[in-house]
PDB file of C-alpha atoms and ligand atoms in Angstrom:
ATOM      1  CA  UNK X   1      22.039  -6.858 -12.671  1.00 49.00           C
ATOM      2  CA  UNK X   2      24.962  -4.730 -13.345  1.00 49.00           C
ATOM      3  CA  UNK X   3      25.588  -2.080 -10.870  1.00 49.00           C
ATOM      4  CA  UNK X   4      26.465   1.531 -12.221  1.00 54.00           C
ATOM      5  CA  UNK X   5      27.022   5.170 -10.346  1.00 67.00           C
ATOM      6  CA  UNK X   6      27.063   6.441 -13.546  1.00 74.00           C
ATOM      7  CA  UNK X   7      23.940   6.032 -15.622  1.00 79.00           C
ATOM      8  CA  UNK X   8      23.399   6.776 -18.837  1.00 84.00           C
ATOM      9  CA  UNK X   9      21.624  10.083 -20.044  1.00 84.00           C
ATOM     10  CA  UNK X  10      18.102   8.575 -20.441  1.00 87.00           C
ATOM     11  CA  UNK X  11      17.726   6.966 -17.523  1.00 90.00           C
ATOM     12  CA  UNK X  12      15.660   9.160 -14.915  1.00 93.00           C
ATOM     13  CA  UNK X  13      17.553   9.282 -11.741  1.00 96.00           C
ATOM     14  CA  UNK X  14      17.005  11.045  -8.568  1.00 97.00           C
ATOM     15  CA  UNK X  15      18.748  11.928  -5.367  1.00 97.00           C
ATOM     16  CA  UNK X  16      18.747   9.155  -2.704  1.00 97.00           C
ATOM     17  CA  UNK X  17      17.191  10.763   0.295  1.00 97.00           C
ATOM     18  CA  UNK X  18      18.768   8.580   2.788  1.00 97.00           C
ATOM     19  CA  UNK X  19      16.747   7.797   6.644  1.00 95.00           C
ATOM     20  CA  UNK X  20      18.618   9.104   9.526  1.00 93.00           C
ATOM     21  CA  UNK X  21      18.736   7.979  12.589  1.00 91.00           C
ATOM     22  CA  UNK X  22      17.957  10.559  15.289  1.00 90.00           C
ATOM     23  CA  UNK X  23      19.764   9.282  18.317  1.00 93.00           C
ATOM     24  CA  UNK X  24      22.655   6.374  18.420  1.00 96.00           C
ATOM     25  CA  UNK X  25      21.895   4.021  15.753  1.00 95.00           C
ATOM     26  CA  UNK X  26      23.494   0.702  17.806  1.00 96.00           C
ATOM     27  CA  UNK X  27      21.516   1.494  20.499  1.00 96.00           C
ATOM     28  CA  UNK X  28      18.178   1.815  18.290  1.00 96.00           C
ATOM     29  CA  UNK X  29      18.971  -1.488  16.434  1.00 97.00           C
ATOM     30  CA  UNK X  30      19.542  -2.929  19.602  1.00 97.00           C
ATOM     31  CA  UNK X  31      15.999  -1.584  21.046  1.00 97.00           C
ATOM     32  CA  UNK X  32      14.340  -2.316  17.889  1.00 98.00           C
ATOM     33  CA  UNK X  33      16.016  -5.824  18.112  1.00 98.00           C
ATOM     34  CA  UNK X  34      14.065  -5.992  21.756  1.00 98.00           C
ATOM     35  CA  UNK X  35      10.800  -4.773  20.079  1.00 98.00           C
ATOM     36  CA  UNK X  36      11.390  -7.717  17.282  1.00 98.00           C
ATOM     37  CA  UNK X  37      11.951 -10.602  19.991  1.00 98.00           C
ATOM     38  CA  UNK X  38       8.069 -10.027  20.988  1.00 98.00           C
ATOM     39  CA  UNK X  39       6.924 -10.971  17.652  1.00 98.00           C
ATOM     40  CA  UNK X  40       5.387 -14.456  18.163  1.00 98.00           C
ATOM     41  CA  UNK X  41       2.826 -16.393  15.651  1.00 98.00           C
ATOM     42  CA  UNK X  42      -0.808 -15.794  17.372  1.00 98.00           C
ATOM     43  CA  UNK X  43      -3.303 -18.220  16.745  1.00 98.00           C
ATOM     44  CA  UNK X  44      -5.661 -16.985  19.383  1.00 98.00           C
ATOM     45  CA  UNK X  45      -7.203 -13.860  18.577  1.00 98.00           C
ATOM     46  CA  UNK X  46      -9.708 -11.577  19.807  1.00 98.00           C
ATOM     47  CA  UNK X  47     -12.795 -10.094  17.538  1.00 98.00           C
ATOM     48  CA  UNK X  48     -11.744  -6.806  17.777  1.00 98.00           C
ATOM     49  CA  UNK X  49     -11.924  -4.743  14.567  1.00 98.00           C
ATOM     50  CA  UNK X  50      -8.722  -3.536  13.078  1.00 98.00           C
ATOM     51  CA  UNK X  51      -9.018   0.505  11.886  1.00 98.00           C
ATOM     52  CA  UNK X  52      -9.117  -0.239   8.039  1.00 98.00           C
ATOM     53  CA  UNK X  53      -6.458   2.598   8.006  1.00 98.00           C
ATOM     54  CA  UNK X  54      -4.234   0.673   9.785  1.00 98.00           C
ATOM     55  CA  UNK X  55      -4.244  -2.174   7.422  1.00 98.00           C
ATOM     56  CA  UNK X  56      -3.671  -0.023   4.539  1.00 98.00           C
ATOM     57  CA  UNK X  57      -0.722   1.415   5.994  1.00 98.00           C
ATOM     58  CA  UNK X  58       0.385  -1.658   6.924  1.00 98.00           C
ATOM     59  CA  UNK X  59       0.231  -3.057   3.327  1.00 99.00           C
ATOM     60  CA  UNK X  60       1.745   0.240   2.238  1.00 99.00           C
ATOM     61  CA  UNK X  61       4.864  -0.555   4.368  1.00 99.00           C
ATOM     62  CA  UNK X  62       4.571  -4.312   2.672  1.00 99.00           C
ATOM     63  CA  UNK X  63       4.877  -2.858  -0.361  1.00 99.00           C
ATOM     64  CA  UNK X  64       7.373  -0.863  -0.299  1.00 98.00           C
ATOM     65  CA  UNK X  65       9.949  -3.791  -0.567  1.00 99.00           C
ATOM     66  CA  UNK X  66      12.542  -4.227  -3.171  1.00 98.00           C
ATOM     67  CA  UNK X  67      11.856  -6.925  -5.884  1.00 98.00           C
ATOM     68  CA  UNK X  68      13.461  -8.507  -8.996  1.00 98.00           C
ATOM     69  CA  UNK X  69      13.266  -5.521 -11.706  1.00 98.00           C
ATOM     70  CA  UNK X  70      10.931  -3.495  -9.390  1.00 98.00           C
ATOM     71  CA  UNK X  71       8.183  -5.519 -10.960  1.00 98.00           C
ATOM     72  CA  UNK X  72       6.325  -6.161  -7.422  1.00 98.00           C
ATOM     73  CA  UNK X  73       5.030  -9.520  -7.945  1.00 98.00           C
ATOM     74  CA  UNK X  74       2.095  -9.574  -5.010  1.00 98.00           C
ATOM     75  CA  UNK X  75      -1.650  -8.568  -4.303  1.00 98.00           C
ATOM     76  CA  UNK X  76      -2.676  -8.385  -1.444  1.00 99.00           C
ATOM     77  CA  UNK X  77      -6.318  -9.125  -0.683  1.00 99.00           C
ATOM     78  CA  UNK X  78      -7.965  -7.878   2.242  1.00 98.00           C
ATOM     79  CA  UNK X  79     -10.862 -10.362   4.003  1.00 98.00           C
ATOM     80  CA  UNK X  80     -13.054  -9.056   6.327  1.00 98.00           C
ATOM     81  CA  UNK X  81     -16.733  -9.986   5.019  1.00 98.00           C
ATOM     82  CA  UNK X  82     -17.770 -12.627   7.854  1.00 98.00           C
ATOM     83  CA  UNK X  83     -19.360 -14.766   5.009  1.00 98.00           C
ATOM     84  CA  UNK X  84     -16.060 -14.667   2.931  1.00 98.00           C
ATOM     85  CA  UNK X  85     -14.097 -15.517   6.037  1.00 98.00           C
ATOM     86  CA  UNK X  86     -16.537 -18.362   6.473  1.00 98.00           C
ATOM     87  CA  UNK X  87     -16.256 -20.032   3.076  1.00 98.00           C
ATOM     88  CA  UNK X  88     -11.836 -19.541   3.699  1.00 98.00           C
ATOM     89  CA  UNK X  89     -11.897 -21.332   6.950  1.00 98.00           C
ATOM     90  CA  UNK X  90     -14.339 -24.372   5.679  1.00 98.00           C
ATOM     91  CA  UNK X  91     -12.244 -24.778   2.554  1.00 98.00           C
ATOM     92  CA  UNK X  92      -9.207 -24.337   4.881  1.00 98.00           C
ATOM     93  CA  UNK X  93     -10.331 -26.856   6.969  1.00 98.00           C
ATOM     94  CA  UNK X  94     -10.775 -29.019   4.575  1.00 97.00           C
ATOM     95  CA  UNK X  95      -7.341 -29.309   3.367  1.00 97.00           C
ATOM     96  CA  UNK X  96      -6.201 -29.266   6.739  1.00 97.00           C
ATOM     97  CA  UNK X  97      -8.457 -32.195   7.776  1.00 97.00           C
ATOM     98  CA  UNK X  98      -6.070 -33.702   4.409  1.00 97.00           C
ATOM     99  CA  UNK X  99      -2.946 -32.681   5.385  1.00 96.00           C
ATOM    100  CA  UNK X 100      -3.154 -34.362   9.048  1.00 96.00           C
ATOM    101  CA  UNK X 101      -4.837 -37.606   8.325  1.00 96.00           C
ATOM    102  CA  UNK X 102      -3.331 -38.306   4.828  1.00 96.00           C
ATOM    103  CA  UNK X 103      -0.762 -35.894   3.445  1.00 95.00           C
ATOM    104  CA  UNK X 104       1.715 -34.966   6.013  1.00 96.00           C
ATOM    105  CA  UNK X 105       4.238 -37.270   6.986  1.00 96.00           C
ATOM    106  CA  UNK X 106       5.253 -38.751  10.591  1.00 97.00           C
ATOM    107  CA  UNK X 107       8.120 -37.010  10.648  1.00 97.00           C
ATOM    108  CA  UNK X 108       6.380 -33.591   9.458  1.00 96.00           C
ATOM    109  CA  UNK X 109       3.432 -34.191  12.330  1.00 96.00           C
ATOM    110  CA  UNK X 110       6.248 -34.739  15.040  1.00 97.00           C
ATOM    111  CA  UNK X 111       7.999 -31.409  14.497  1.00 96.00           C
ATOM    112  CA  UNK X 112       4.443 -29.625  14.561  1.00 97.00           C
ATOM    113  CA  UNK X 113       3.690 -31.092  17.587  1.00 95.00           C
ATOM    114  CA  UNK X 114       4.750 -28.749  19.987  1.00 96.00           C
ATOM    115  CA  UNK X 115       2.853 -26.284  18.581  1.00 96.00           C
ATOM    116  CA  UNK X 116      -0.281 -27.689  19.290  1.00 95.00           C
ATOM    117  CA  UNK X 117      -1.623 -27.227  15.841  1.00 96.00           C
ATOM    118  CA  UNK X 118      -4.483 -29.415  14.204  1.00 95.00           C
ATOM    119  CA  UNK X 119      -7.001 -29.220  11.415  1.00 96.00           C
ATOM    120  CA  UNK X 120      -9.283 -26.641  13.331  1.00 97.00           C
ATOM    121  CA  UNK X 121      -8.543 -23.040  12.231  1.00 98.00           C
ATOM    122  CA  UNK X 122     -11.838 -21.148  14.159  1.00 98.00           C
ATOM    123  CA  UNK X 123      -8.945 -18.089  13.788  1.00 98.00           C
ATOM    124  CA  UNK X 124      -9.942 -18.110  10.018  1.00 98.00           C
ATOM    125  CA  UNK X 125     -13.678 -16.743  11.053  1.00 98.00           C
ATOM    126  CA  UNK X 126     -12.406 -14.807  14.561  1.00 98.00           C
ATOM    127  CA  UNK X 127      -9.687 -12.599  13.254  1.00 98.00           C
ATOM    128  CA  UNK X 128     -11.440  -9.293  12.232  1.00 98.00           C
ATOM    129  CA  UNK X 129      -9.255  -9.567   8.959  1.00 98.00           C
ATOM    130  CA  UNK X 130      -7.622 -11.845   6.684  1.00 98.00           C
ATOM    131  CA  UNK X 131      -4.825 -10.479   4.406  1.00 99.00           C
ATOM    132  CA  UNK X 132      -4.324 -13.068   1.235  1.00 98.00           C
ATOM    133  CA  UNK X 133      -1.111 -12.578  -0.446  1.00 98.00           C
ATOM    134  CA  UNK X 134      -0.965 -13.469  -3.786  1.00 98.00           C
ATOM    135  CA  UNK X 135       2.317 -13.641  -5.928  1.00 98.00           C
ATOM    136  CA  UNK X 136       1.964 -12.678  -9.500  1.00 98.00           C
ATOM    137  CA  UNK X 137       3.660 -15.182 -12.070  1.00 98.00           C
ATOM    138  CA  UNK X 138       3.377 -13.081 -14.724  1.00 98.00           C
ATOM    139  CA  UNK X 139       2.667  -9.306 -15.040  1.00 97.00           C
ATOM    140  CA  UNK X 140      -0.582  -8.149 -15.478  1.00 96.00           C
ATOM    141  CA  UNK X 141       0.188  -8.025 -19.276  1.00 96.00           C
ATOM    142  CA  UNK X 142       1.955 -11.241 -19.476  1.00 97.00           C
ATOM    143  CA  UNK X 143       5.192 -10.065 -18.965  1.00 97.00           C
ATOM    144  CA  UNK X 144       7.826 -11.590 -17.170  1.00 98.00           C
ATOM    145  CA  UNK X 145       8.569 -11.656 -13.525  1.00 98.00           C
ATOM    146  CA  UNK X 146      12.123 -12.382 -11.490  1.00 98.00           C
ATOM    147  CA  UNK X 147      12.735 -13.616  -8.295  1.00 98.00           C
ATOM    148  CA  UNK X 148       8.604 -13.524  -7.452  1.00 98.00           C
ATOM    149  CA  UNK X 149       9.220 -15.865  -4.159  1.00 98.00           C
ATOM    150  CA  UNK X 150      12.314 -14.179  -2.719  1.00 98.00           C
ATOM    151  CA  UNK X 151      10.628 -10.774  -3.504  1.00 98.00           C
ATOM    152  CA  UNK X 152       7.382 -11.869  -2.226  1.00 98.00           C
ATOM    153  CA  UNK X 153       8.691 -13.029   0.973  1.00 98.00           C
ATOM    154  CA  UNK X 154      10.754  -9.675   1.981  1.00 99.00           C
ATOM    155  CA  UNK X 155       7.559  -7.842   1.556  1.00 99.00           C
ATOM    156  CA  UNK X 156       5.557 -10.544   4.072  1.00 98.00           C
ATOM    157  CA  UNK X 157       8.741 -10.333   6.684  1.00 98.00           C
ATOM    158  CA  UNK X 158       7.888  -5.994   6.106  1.00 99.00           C
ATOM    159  CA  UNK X 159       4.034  -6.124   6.255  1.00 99.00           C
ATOM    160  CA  UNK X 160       4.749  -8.847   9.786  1.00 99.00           C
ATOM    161  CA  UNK X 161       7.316  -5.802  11.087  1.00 99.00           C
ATOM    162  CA  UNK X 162       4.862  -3.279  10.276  1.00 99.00           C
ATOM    163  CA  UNK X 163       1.978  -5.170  12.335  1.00 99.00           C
ATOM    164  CA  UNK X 164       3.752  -5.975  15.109  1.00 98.00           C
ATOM    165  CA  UNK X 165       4.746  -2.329  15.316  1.00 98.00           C
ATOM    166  CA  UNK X 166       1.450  -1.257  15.332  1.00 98.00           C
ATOM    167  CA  UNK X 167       0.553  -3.588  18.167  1.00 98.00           C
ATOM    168  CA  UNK X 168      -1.284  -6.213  15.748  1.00 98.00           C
ATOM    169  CA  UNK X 169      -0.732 -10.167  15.978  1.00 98.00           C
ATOM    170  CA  UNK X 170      -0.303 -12.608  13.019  1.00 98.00           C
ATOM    171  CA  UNK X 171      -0.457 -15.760  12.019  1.00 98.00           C
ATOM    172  CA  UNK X 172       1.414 -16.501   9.210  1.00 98.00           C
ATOM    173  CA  UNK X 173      -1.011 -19.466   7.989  1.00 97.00           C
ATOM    174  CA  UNK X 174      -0.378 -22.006   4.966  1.00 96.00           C
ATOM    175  CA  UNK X 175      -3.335 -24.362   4.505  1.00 93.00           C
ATOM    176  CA  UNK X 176      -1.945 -26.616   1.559  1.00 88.00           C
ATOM    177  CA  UNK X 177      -2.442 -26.768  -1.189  1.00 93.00           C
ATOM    178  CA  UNK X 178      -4.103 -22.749  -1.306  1.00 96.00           C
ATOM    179  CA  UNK X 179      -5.780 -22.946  -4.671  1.00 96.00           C
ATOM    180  CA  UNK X 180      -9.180 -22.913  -3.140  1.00 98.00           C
ATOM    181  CA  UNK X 181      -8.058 -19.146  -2.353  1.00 98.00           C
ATOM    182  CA  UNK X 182      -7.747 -18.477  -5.886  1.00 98.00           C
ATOM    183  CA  UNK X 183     -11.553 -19.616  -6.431  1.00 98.00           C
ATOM    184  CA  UNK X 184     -13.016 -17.991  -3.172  1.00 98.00           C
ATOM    185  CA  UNK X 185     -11.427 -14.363  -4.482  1.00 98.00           C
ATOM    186  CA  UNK X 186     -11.846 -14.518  -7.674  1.00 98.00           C
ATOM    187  CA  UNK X 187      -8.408 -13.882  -8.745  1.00 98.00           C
ATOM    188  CA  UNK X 188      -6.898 -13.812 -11.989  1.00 98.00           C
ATOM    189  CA  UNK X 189      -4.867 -16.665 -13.428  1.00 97.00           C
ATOM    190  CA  UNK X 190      -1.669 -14.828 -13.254  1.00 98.00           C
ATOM    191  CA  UNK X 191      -1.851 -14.702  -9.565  1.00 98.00           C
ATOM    192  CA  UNK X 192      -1.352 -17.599  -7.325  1.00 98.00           C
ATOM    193  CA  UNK X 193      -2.145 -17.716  -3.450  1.00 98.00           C
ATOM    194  CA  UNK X 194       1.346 -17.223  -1.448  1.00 98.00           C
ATOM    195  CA  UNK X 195       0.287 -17.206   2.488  1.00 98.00           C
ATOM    196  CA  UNK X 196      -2.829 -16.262   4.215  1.00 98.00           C
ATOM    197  CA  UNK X 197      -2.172 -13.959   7.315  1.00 98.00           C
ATOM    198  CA  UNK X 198      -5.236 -13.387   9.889  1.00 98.00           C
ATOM    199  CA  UNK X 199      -4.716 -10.479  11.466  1.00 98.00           C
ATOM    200  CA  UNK X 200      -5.952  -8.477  14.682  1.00 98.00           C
ATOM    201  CA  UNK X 201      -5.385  -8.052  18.257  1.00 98.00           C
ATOM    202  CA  UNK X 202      -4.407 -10.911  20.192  1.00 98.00           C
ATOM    203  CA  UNK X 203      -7.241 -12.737  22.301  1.00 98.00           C
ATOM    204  CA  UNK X 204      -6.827 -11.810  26.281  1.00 98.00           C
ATOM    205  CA  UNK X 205      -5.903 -15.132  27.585  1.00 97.00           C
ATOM    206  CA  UNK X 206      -3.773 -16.023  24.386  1.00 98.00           C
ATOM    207  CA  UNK X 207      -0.988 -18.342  25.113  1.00 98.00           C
ATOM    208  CA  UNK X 208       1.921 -18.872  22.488  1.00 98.00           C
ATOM    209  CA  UNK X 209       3.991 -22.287  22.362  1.00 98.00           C
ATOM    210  CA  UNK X 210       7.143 -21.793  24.296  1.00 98.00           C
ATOM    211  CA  UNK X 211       9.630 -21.951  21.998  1.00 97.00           C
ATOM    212  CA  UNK X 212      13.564 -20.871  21.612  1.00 97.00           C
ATOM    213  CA  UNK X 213      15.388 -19.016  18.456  1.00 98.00           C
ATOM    214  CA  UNK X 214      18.923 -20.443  17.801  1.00 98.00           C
ATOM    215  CA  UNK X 215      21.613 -17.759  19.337  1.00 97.00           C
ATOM    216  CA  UNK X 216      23.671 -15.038  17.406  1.00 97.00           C
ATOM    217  CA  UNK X 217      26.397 -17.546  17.748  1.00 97.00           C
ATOM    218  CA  UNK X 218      24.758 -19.885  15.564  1.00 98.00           C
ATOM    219  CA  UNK X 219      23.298 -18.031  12.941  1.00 98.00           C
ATOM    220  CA  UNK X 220      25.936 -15.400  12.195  1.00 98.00           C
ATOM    221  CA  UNK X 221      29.445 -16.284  10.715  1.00 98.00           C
ATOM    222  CA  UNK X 222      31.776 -13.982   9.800  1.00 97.00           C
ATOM    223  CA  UNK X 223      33.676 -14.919   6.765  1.00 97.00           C
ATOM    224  CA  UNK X 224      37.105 -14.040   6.643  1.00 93.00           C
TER     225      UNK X 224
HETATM  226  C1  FMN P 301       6.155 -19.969   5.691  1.00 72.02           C
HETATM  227  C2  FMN P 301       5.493 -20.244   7.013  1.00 72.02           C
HETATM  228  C3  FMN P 301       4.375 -21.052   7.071  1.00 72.02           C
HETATM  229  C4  FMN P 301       3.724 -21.270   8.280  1.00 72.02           C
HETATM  230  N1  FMN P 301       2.566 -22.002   8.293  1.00 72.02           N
HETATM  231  C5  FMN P 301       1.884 -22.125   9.449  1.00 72.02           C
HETATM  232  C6  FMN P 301       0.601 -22.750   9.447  1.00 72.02           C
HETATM  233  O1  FMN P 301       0.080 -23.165   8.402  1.00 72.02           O
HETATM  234  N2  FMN P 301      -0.068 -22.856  10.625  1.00 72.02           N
HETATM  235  C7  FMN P 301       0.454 -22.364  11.793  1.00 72.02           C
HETATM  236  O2  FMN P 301      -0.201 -22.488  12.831  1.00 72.02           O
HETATM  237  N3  FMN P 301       1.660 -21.735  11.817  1.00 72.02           N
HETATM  238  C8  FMN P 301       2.367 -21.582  10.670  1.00 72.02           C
HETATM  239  N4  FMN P 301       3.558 -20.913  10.666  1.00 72.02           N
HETATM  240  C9  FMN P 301       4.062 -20.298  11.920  1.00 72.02           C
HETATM  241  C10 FMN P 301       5.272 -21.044  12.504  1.00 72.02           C
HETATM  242  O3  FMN P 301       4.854 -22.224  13.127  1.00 72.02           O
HETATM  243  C11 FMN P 301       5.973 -20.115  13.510  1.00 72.02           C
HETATM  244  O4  FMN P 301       6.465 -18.982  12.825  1.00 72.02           O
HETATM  245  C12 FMN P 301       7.105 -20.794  14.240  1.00 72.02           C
HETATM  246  O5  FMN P 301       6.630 -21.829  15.044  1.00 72.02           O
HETATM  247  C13 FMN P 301       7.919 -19.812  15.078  1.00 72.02           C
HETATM  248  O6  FMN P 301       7.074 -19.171  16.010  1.00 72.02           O
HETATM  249  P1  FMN P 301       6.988 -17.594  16.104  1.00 72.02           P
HETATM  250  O7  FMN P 301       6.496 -17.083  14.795  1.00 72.02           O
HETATM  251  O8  FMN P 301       6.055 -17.337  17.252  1.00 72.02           O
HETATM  252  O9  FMN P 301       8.388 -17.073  16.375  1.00 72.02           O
HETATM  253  C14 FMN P 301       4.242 -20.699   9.474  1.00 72.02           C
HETATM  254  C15 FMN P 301       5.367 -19.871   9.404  1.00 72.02           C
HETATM  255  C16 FMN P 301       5.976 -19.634   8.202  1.00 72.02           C
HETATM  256  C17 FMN P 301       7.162 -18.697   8.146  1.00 72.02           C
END
């Protein structure tokens, strides 16, 4: 997409209203870097209810990312009907029960393992909410979208930010294949099911698999 500074006369443009920082901006990346390194995957939750406030802001934040054309290719669908929950997790299950009998392979099953994960997902009815995202394949008049998954999946890495900031766990959860979610929430053919994120506080005796992230050193290069 060509960049320009200059736009023509009829397009509508208005002044960029930047965010400042109110202290030293290292030092807040650096403490919101801290605040980031607590994020874990929580598969152990607590019934607590979640203020439905909360959520919405949360989903606000979500969707407030950039995407291809501005055309903001997601919906996301809010679960917290106990029956509804219910019908995901069997369904859920039922793929699951799929994936680690029959579908995955032995080499896929060996890197899960030290997370402990099988085809039991009781999170799916515990969790006081489920957020669905769905990523639309075509506007809601048939029109074309661009870049759906990479847009999709900046606004999931803002709505997981948002939660964690608000003292929420997630789990970002993909029982495959996901059409069942399609069936289950009745949603329209131009929408297809992208992740499915329980969502709440984290149980009190919650343990997380203790795992490492690789070091600056190995993820950042500096091209010169
Ligand atoms: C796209 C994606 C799919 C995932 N699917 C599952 C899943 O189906 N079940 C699960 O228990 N965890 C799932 N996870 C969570 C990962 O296992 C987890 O993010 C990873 O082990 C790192 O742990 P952390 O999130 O605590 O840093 C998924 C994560 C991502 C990003």
């Amino acid at each position: 997409m060509p960049e320009n500074n200059h736009p023509p006369e009829s397009v509508d443009f208005i002044p960029y209203s930047p965010y400042q920082p109110t202290g030293d901006s290292v030092c807040q990346a650096r403490e919101f870097n801290l605040v980031m390194q607590k994020r874990r995957t929580v598969r152990d939750f607590s019934d607590r209810p979640v203020p439905q406030a909360l959520i919405e802001s949360i989903i606000a934040t979500a969707g407030s990312a950039p995407s291809g054309a501005n055309k903001q290719p997601w919906t996301f669908v809010v679960v917290t009907n106990h029956a509804l929950k219910h019908e995901i997790r069997v369904a859920a299950e039922k793929e699951e029960h799929e994936f680690y009998t029959r579908r995955a392979s032995q080499r896929w099953l060996e890197d899960l393992d030290h997370l402990g994960t099988d085809e039991h997902k009781p999170f799916l009815e515990i969790a006081p909410c489920l957020i669905v995202i769905f990523k639309k394949v075509r506007d809601d008049d048939g029109g074309q979208m661009y870049y759906v998954d990479e847009s999709i999946g900046i606004a999931v890495g803002m709505l997981l930010t948002a939660a964690h900031l608000a003292g929420l766990a997630t789990l970002t959860h993909t029982p495959s294949p996901m059409k069942f979610l399609t069936k289950i929430l009745d949603r329209p053919a131009n929408e297809r099911p992208f992740l499915l994120i329980p969502i709440g506080y984290p149980a009190s005796d919650c343990q997380v698999p203790d795992i490492t992230r690789k070091p600056l050193s190995e993820i950042l290069v500096v091209a010169d």
